[in-house]
GROMACS .gro file of C-alpha atoms in nm:
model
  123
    1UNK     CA    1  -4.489   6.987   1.041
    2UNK     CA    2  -4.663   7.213   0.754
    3UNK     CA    3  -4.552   7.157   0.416
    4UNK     CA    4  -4.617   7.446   0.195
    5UNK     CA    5  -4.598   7.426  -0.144
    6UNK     CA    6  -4.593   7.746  -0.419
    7UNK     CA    7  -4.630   7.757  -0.753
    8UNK     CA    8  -4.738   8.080  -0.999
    9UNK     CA    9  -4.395   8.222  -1.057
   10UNK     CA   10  -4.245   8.259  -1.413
   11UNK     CA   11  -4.107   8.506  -1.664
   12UNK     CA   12  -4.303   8.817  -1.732
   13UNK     CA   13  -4.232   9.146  -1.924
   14UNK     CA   14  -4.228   9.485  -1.663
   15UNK     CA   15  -4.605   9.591  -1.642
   16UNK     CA   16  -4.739   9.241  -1.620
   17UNK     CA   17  -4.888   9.017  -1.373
   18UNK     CA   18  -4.846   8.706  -1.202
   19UNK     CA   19  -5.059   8.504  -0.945
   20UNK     CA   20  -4.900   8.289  -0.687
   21UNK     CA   21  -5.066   8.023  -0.515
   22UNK     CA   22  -4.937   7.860  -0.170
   23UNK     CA   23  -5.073   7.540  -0.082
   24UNK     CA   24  -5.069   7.410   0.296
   25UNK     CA   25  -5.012   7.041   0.395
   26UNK     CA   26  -5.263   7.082   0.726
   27UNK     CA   27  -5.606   7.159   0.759
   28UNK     CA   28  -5.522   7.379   1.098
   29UNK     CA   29  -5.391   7.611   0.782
   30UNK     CA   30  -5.679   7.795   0.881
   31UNK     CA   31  -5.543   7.938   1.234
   32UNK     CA   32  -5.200   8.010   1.083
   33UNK     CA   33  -5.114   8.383   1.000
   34UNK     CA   34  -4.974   8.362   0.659
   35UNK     CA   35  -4.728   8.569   0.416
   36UNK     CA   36  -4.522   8.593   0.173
   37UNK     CA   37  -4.165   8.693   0.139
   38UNK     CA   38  -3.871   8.709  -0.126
   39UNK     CA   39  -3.517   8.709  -0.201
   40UNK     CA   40  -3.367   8.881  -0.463
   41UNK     CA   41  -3.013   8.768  -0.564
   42UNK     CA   42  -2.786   8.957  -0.372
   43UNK     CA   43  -3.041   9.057  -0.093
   44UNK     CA   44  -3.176   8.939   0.227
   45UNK     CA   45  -3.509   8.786   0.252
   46UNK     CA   46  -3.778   9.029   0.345
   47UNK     CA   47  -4.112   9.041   0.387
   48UNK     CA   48  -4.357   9.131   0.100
   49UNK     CA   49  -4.711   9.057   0.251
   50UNK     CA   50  -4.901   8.927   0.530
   51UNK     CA   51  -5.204   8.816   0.587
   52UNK     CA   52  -5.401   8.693   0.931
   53UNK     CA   53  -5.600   8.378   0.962
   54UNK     CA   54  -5.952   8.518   0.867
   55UNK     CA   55  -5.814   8.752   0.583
   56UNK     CA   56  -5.905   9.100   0.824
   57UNK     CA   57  -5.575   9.196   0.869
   58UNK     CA   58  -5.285   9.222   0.650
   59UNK     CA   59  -4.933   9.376   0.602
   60UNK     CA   60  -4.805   9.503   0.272
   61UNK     CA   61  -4.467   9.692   0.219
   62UNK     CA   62  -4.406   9.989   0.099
   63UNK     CA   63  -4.220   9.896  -0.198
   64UNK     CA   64  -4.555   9.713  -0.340
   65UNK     CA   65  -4.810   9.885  -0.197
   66UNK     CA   66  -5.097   9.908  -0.431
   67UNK     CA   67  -4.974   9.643  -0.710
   68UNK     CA   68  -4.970   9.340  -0.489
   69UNK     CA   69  -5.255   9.178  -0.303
   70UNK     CA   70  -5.252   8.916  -0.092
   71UNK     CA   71  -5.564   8.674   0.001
   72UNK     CA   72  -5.655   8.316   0.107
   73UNK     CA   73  -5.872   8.081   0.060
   74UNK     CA   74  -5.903   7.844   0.422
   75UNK     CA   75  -6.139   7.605   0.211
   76UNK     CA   76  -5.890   7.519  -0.007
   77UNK     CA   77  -5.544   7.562   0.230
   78UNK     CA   78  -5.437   7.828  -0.003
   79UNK     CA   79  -5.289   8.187   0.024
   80UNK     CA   80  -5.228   8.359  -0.292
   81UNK     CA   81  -5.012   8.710  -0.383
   82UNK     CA   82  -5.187   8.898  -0.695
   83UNK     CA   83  -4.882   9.081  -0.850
   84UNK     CA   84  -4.983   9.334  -1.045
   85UNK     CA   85  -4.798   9.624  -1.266
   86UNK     CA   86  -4.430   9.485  -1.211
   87UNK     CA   87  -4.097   9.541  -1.190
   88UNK     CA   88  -3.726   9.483  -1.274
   89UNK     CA   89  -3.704   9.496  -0.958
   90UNK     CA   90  -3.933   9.256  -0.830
   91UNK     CA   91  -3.743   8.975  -0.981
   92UNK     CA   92  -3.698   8.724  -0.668
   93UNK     CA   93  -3.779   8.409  -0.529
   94UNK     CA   94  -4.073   8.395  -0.327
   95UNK     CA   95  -4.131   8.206  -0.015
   96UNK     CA   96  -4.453   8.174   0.105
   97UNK     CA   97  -4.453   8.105   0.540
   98UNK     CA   98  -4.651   8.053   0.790
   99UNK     CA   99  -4.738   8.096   1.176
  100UNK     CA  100  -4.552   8.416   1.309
  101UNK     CA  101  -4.710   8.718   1.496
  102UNK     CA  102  -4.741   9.025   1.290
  103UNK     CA  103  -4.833   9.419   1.282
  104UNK     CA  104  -4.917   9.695   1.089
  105UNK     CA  105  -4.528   9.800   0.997
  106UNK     CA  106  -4.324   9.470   1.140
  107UNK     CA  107  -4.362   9.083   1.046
  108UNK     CA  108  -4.198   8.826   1.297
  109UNK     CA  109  -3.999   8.529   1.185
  110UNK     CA  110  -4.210   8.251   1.010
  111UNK     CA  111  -4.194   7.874   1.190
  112UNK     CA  112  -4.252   7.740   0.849
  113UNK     CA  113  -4.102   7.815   0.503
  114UNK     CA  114  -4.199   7.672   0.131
  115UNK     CA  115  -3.911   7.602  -0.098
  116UNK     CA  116  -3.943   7.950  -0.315
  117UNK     CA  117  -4.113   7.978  -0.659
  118UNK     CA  118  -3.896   8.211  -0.875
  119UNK     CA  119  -4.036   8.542  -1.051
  120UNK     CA  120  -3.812   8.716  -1.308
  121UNK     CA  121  -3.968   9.042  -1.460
  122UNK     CA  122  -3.759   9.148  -1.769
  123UNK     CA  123  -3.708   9.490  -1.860
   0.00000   0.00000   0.00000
């Protein structure tokens, strides 16, 4: 069983940024496709970014496409989203997951979910 554990989320004004960090339980973290996804309040959970286990392949939607990043670290069990210029609406929890198949325009269903760090971007 992988725990995963966030942190990084917080209050922040619209055109600020925000790192969040993901920390896996298991050192075969490494072979695990990772991403992250959120929930707004009202909304279904959905995909934000993915990233495979060597970092040379990722998934980003639309909606954040050139303010987020997404990266990992496999010598430290981490993935991390760089969120960058944002948004009312990009007020959510986020959930980072792990080990699913992915694409360049789809993101299977994770077999492994971390409890959600909340990010609130005020207006």
């Amino acid at each position: 069983q992988v725990q995963l554990v966030e942190s990084g989320g917080g209050l922040v004004q619209a055109g600020g940024s925000l790192r969040l960090s993901c920390v896996a339980s298991e050192r075969t973290f490494s072979n695990y496709n990772m991403a992250w996804f959120r929930q707004a309040p009202g909304k279904e959970r959905e995909p934000v970014s993915a990233i495979n286990w060597n970092g040379g392949q990722t998934y980003t939607t639309e909606a954040v496409k050139g303010r987020f990043t997404i990266s990992r670290d496999n010598a430290k069990n981490t993935v991390y989203l760089q969120m960058n210029s944002l948004k009312p609406e990009d007020t959510a929890v986020y959930y980072c997951a792990a080990r699913f198949s992915f694409s360049s325009d789809s993101v299977g269903r994770p077999n492994y979910w971390g409890q959600g760090t909340r990010v609130t971007v005020s207006s």
